Amino acid sequence: MISLETALIFIGILLPLCFLPSAELIMVVSQSSAQGCLAGVAITLGLCTAWAGQTLATAVGVTAILQTSPMVFTLLKVVGVCYLLFLAWQIYRQPLVEHSGVPSNQRLRMHYLRGLLLAVSNPVNALFILLFLPPFV
């Protein structure tokens, strides 16, 4: 079990990284401004769910496959690029209208899934966790 002091150091180091420019940050900001605050919250929850899953996968050793298999890593990068291009196209085609109040539950689920897929398809997240988590455990 990780001590409270170690967990606080880990969180203290990771927290500033949340504000660095990334595909995830751009997605949250663009969708929050276009669809409203709840859309950004739903995307953020999807991102956090994926990061928690990636951390768990790292803890059990699944993420090490990305580090040892160039083919799997390349495939994940290609899937990630395709998904980012798909999201860019969706945002480009989105009409510029102000959001009308609270989005429906279905739209919030869609935003949650977008955040989840974005984080899962980003190999940088998995490799970062793989390299950064073990020294603290």
PDB file of C-alpha atoms in Angstrom:
ATOM      1  CA  MET A   1       0.000   0.000   0.000  1.00  0.00           C
ATOM      2  CA  ILE A   2       1.269   3.476  -0.858  1.00  0.00           C
ATOM      3  CA  SER A   3       1.801   5.790   2.102  1.00  0.00           C
ATOM      4  CA  LEU A   4      -0.111   9.039   2.313  1.00  0.00           C
ATOM      5  CA  GLU A   5       3.111  11.035   1.946  1.00  0.00           C
ATOM      6  CA  THR A   6       4.067   9.179  -1.253  1.00  0.00           C
ATOM      7  CA  ALA A   7       0.550   9.576  -2.663  1.00  0.00           C
ATOM      8  CA  LEU A   8       0.616  13.321  -1.994  1.00  0.00           C
ATOM      9  CA  ILE A   9       4.001  13.670  -3.709  1.00  0.00           C
ATOM     10  CA  PHE A  10       2.684  11.659  -6.691  1.00  0.00           C
ATOM     11  CA  ILE A  11      -0.448  13.830  -6.953  1.00  0.00           C
ATOM     12  CA  GLY A  12       1.604  16.998  -6.460  1.00  0.00           C
ATOM     13  CA  ILE A  13       3.788  16.080  -9.405  1.00  0.00           C
ATOM     14  CA  LEU A  14       0.903  14.982 -11.639  1.00  0.00           C
ATOM     15  CA  LEU A  15      -1.452  17.895 -10.940  1.00  0.00           C
ATOM     16  CA  PRO A  16       0.542  20.545 -12.849  1.00  0.00           C
ATOM     17  CA  LEU A  17       0.718  18.159 -15.811  1.00  0.00           C
ATOM     18  CA  CYS A  18      -3.068  18.401 -16.121  1.00  0.00           C
ATOM     19  CA  PHE A  19      -2.661  21.989 -17.316  1.00  0.00           C
ATOM     20  CA  LEU A  20      -0.111  21.317 -20.063  1.00  0.00           C
ATOM     21  CA  PRO A  21      -1.450  21.654 -23.618  1.00  0.00           C
ATOM     22  CA  SER A  22      -2.577  18.294 -24.946  1.00  0.00           C
ATOM     23  CA  ALA A  23      -5.263  16.759 -27.120  1.00  0.00           C
ATOM     24  CA  GLU A  24      -7.296  16.092 -23.994  1.00  0.00           C
ATOM     25  CA  LEU A  25      -7.124  19.694 -22.776  1.00  0.00           C
ATOM     26  CA  ILE A  26      -8.039  21.036 -26.210  1.00  0.00           C
ATOM     27  CA  MET A  27     -11.006  18.647 -26.366  1.00  0.00           C
ATOM     28  CA  VAL A  28     -12.312  19.691 -22.945  1.00  0.00           C
ATOM     29  CA  VAL A  29     -11.924  23.415 -23.640  1.00  0.00           C
ATOM     30  CA  SER A  30     -13.440  23.306 -27.133  1.00  0.00           C
ATOM     31  CA  GLN A  31     -16.417  21.169 -26.121  1.00  0.00           C
ATOM     32  CA  SER A  32     -17.006  23.165 -22.926  1.00  0.00           C
ATOM     33  CA  SER A  33     -17.115  26.387 -24.882  1.00  0.00           C
ATOM     34  CA  ALA A  34     -19.294  24.944 -27.646  1.00  0.00           C
ATOM     35  CA  GLN A  35     -21.590  22.620 -25.683  1.00  0.00           C
ATOM     36  CA  GLY A  36     -21.515  24.007 -22.149  1.00  0.00           C
ATOM     37  CA  CYS A  37     -19.863  23.223 -18.850  1.00  0.00           C
ATOM     38  CA  LEU A  38     -21.583  19.854 -18.374  1.00  0.00           C
ATOM     39  CA  ALA A  39     -20.155  18.608 -21.671  1.00  0.00           C
ATOM     40  CA  GLY A  40     -16.660  19.453 -20.431  1.00  0.00           C
ATOM     41  CA  VAL A  41     -17.333  17.703 -17.133  1.00  0.00           C
ATOM     42  CA  ALA A  42     -18.583  14.584 -18.954  1.00  0.00           C
ATOM     43  CA  ILE A  43     -15.469  14.516 -21.156  1.00  0.00           C
ATOM     44  CA  THR A  44     -13.247  14.991 -18.114  1.00  0.00           C
ATOM     45  CA  LEU A  45     -14.958  12.091 -16.336  1.00  0.00           C
ATOM     46  CA  GLY A  46     -14.339   9.921 -19.402  1.00  0.00           C
ATOM     47  CA  LEU A  47     -10.681  10.942 -19.433  1.00  0.00           C
ATOM     48  CA  CYS A  48     -10.298  10.180 -15.723  1.00  0.00           C
ATOM     49  CA  THR A  49     -11.964   6.785 -16.146  1.00  0.00           C
ATOM     50  CA  ALA A  50      -9.536   5.902 -18.930  1.00  0.00           C
ATOM     51  CA  TRP A  51      -6.538   7.105 -16.921  1.00  0.00           C
ATOM     52  CA  ALA A  52      -7.656   5.043 -13.933  1.00  0.00           C
ATOM     53  CA  GLY A  53      -7.978   2.014 -16.226  1.00  0.00           C
ATOM     54  CA  GLN A  54      -4.546   2.656 -17.696  1.00  0.00           C
ATOM     55  CA  THR A  55      -3.065   2.952 -14.214  1.00  0.00           C
ATOM     56  CA  LEU A  56      -4.672  -0.356 -13.242  1.00  0.00           C
ATOM     57  CA  ALA A  57      -3.392  -1.947 -16.464  1.00  0.00           C
ATOM     58  CA  THR A  58       0.085  -0.686 -15.624  1.00  0.00           C
ATOM     59  CA  ALA A  59      -0.149  -2.096 -12.117  1.00  0.00           C
ATOM     60  CA  VAL A  60      -0.957  -5.576 -13.463  1.00  0.00           C
ATOM     61  CA  GLY A  61       1.634  -5.357 -16.256  1.00  0.00           C
ATOM     62  CA  VAL A  62      -0.587  -5.100 -19.345  1.00  0.00           C
ATOM     63  CA  THR A  63       0.816  -1.722 -20.414  1.00  0.00           C
ATOM     64  CA  ALA A  64       4.308  -3.210 -20.634  1.00  0.00           C
ATOM     65  CA  ILE A  65       3.162  -4.790 -23.912  1.00  0.00           C
ATOM     66  CA  LEU A  66       3.166  -1.321 -25.469  1.00  0.00           C
ATOM     67  CA  GLN A  67       6.760  -0.837 -24.427  1.00  0.00           C
ATOM     68  CA  THR A  68       7.959  -4.216 -25.709  1.00  0.00           C
ATOM     69  CA  SER A  69       5.914  -4.570 -28.903  1.00  0.00           C
ATOM     70  CA  PRO A  70       6.604  -1.931 -31.561  1.00  0.00           C
ATOM     71  CA  MET A  71       3.778  -3.272 -33.732  1.00  0.00           C
ATOM     72  CA  VAL A  72       1.135  -2.867 -30.997  1.00  0.00           C
ATOM     73  CA  PHE A  73       2.480   0.580 -30.119  1.00  0.00           C
ATOM     74  CA  THR A  74       2.393   1.667 -33.775  1.00  0.00           C
ATOM     75  CA  LEU A  75      -1.135   0.309 -34.164  1.00  0.00           C
ATOM     76  CA  LEU A  76      -2.266   2.264 -31.104  1.00  0.00           C
ATOM     77  CA  LYS A  77      -0.652   5.426 -32.492  1.00  0.00           C
ATOM     78  CA  VAL A  78      -2.425   4.985 -35.841  1.00  0.00           C
ATOM     79  CA  VAL A  79      -5.766   4.401 -34.112  1.00  0.00           C
ATOM     80  CA  GLY A  80      -5.147   7.489 -31.967  1.00  0.00           C
ATOM     81  CA  VAL A  81      -4.355   9.676 -34.977  1.00  0.00           C
ATOM     82  CA  CYS A  82      -7.430   8.430 -36.818  1.00  0.00           C
ATOM     83  CA  TYR A  83      -9.605   9.172 -33.798  1.00  0.00           C
ATOM     84  CA  LEU A  84      -8.126  12.661 -33.394  1.00  0.00           C
ATOM     85  CA  LEU A  85      -8.771  13.365 -37.082  1.00  0.00           C
ATOM     86  CA  PHE A  86     -12.345  12.106 -36.663  1.00  0.00           C
ATOM     87  CA  LEU A  87     -12.855  14.420 -33.674  1.00  0.00           C
ATOM     88  CA  ALA A  88     -11.368  17.359 -35.564  1.00  0.00           C
ATOM     89  CA  TRP A  89     -13.756  16.695 -38.455  1.00  0.00           C
ATOM     90  CA  GLN A  90     -16.708  16.479 -36.044  1.00  0.00           C
ATOM     91  CA  ILE A  91     -15.762  19.785 -34.429  1.00  0.00           C
ATOM     92  CA  TYR A  92     -15.206  21.405 -37.833  1.00  0.00           C
ATOM     93  CA  ARG A  93     -18.660  20.326 -39.035  1.00  0.00           C
ATOM     94  CA  GLN A  94     -20.354  21.370 -35.800  1.00  0.00           C
ATOM     95  CA  PRO A  95     -22.572  24.436 -36.327  1.00  0.00           C
ATOM     96  CA  LEU A  96     -21.599  27.570 -34.444  1.00  0.00           C
ATOM     97  CA  VAL A  97     -24.668  28.004 -32.290  1.00  0.00           C
ATOM     98  CA  GLU A  98     -24.857  28.761 -28.631  1.00  0.00           C
ATOM     99  CA  HIS A  99     -25.612  25.836 -26.419  1.00  0.00           C
ATOM    100  CA  SER A 100     -29.192  25.724 -25.241  1.00  0.00           C
ATOM    101  CA  GLY A 101     -29.152  24.984 -21.558  1.00  0.00           C
ATOM    102  CA  VAL A 102     -28.472  21.551 -20.149  1.00  0.00           C
ATOM    103  CA  PRO A 103     -27.485  18.821 -22.617  1.00  0.00           C
ATOM    104  CA  SER A 104     -29.499  15.615 -22.635  1.00  0.00           C
ATOM    105  CA  ASN A 105     -28.308  12.457 -20.884  1.00  0.00           C
ATOM    106  CA  GLN A 106     -27.599  10.872 -24.272  1.00  0.00           C
ATOM    107  CA  ARG A 107     -25.327  13.770 -25.290  1.00  0.00           C
ATOM    108  CA  LEU A 108     -23.563  13.629 -21.921  1.00  0.00           C
ATOM    109  CA  ARG A 109     -22.947   9.891 -22.423  1.00  0.00           C
ATOM    110  CA  MET A 110     -21.568  10.654 -25.888  1.00  0.00           C
ATOM    111  CA  HIS A 111     -19.184  13.258 -24.428  1.00  0.00           C
ATOM    112  CA  TYR A 112     -18.134  10.792 -21.707  1.00  0.00           C
ATOM    113  CA  LEU A 113     -17.372   8.136 -24.350  1.00  0.00           C
ATOM    114  CA  ARG A 114     -15.455  10.673 -26.437  1.00  0.00           C
ATOM    115  CA  GLY A 115     -13.235  11.488 -23.473  1.00  0.00           C
ATOM    116  CA  LEU A 116     -12.790   7.803 -22.687  1.00  0.00           C
ATOM    117  CA  LEU A 117     -11.819   6.933 -26.277  1.00  0.00           C
ATOM    118  CA  LEU A 118      -9.523   9.930 -26.561  1.00  0.00           C
ATOM    119  CA  ALA A 119      -7.522   8.956 -23.485  1.00  0.00           C
ATOM    120  CA  VAL A 120      -7.436   5.249 -24.358  1.00  0.00           C
ATOM    121  CA  SER A 121      -6.255   5.926 -27.906  1.00  0.00           C
ATOM    122  CA  ASN A 122      -3.433   8.201 -26.724  1.00  0.00           C
ATOM    123  CA  PRO A 123      -0.350   5.997 -26.217  1.00  0.00           C
ATOM    124  CA  VAL A 124       1.521   8.801 -24.494  1.00  0.00           C
ATOM    125  CA  ASN A 125      -0.746   8.446 -21.456  1.00  0.00           C
ATOM    126  CA  ALA A 126      -0.094   4.726 -21.088  1.00  0.00           C
ATOM    127  CA  LEU A 127       3.657   5.096 -21.536  1.00  0.00           C
ATOM    128  CA  PHE A 128       3.811   8.018 -19.145  1.00  0.00           C
ATOM    129  CA  ILE A 129       2.020   6.040 -16.461  1.00  0.00           C
ATOM    130  CA  LEU A 130       4.230   3.031 -17.187  1.00  0.00           C
ATOM    131  CA  LEU A 131       7.380   5.091 -16.689  1.00  0.00           C
ATOM    132  CA  PHE A 132       6.169   7.304 -13.868  1.00  0.00           C
ATOM    133  CA  LEU A 133       4.126   5.028 -11.574  1.00  0.00           C
ATOM    134  CA  PRO A 134       6.614   2.227 -10.664  1.00  0.00           C
ATOM    135  CA  PRO A 135       9.060   4.424  -8.718  1.00  0.00           C
ATOM    136  CA  PHE A 136       6.209   5.466  -6.436  1.00  0.00           C
ATOM    137  CA  VAL A 137       4.940   1.927  -5.921  1.00  0.00           C
TER     138      VAL A 137
END
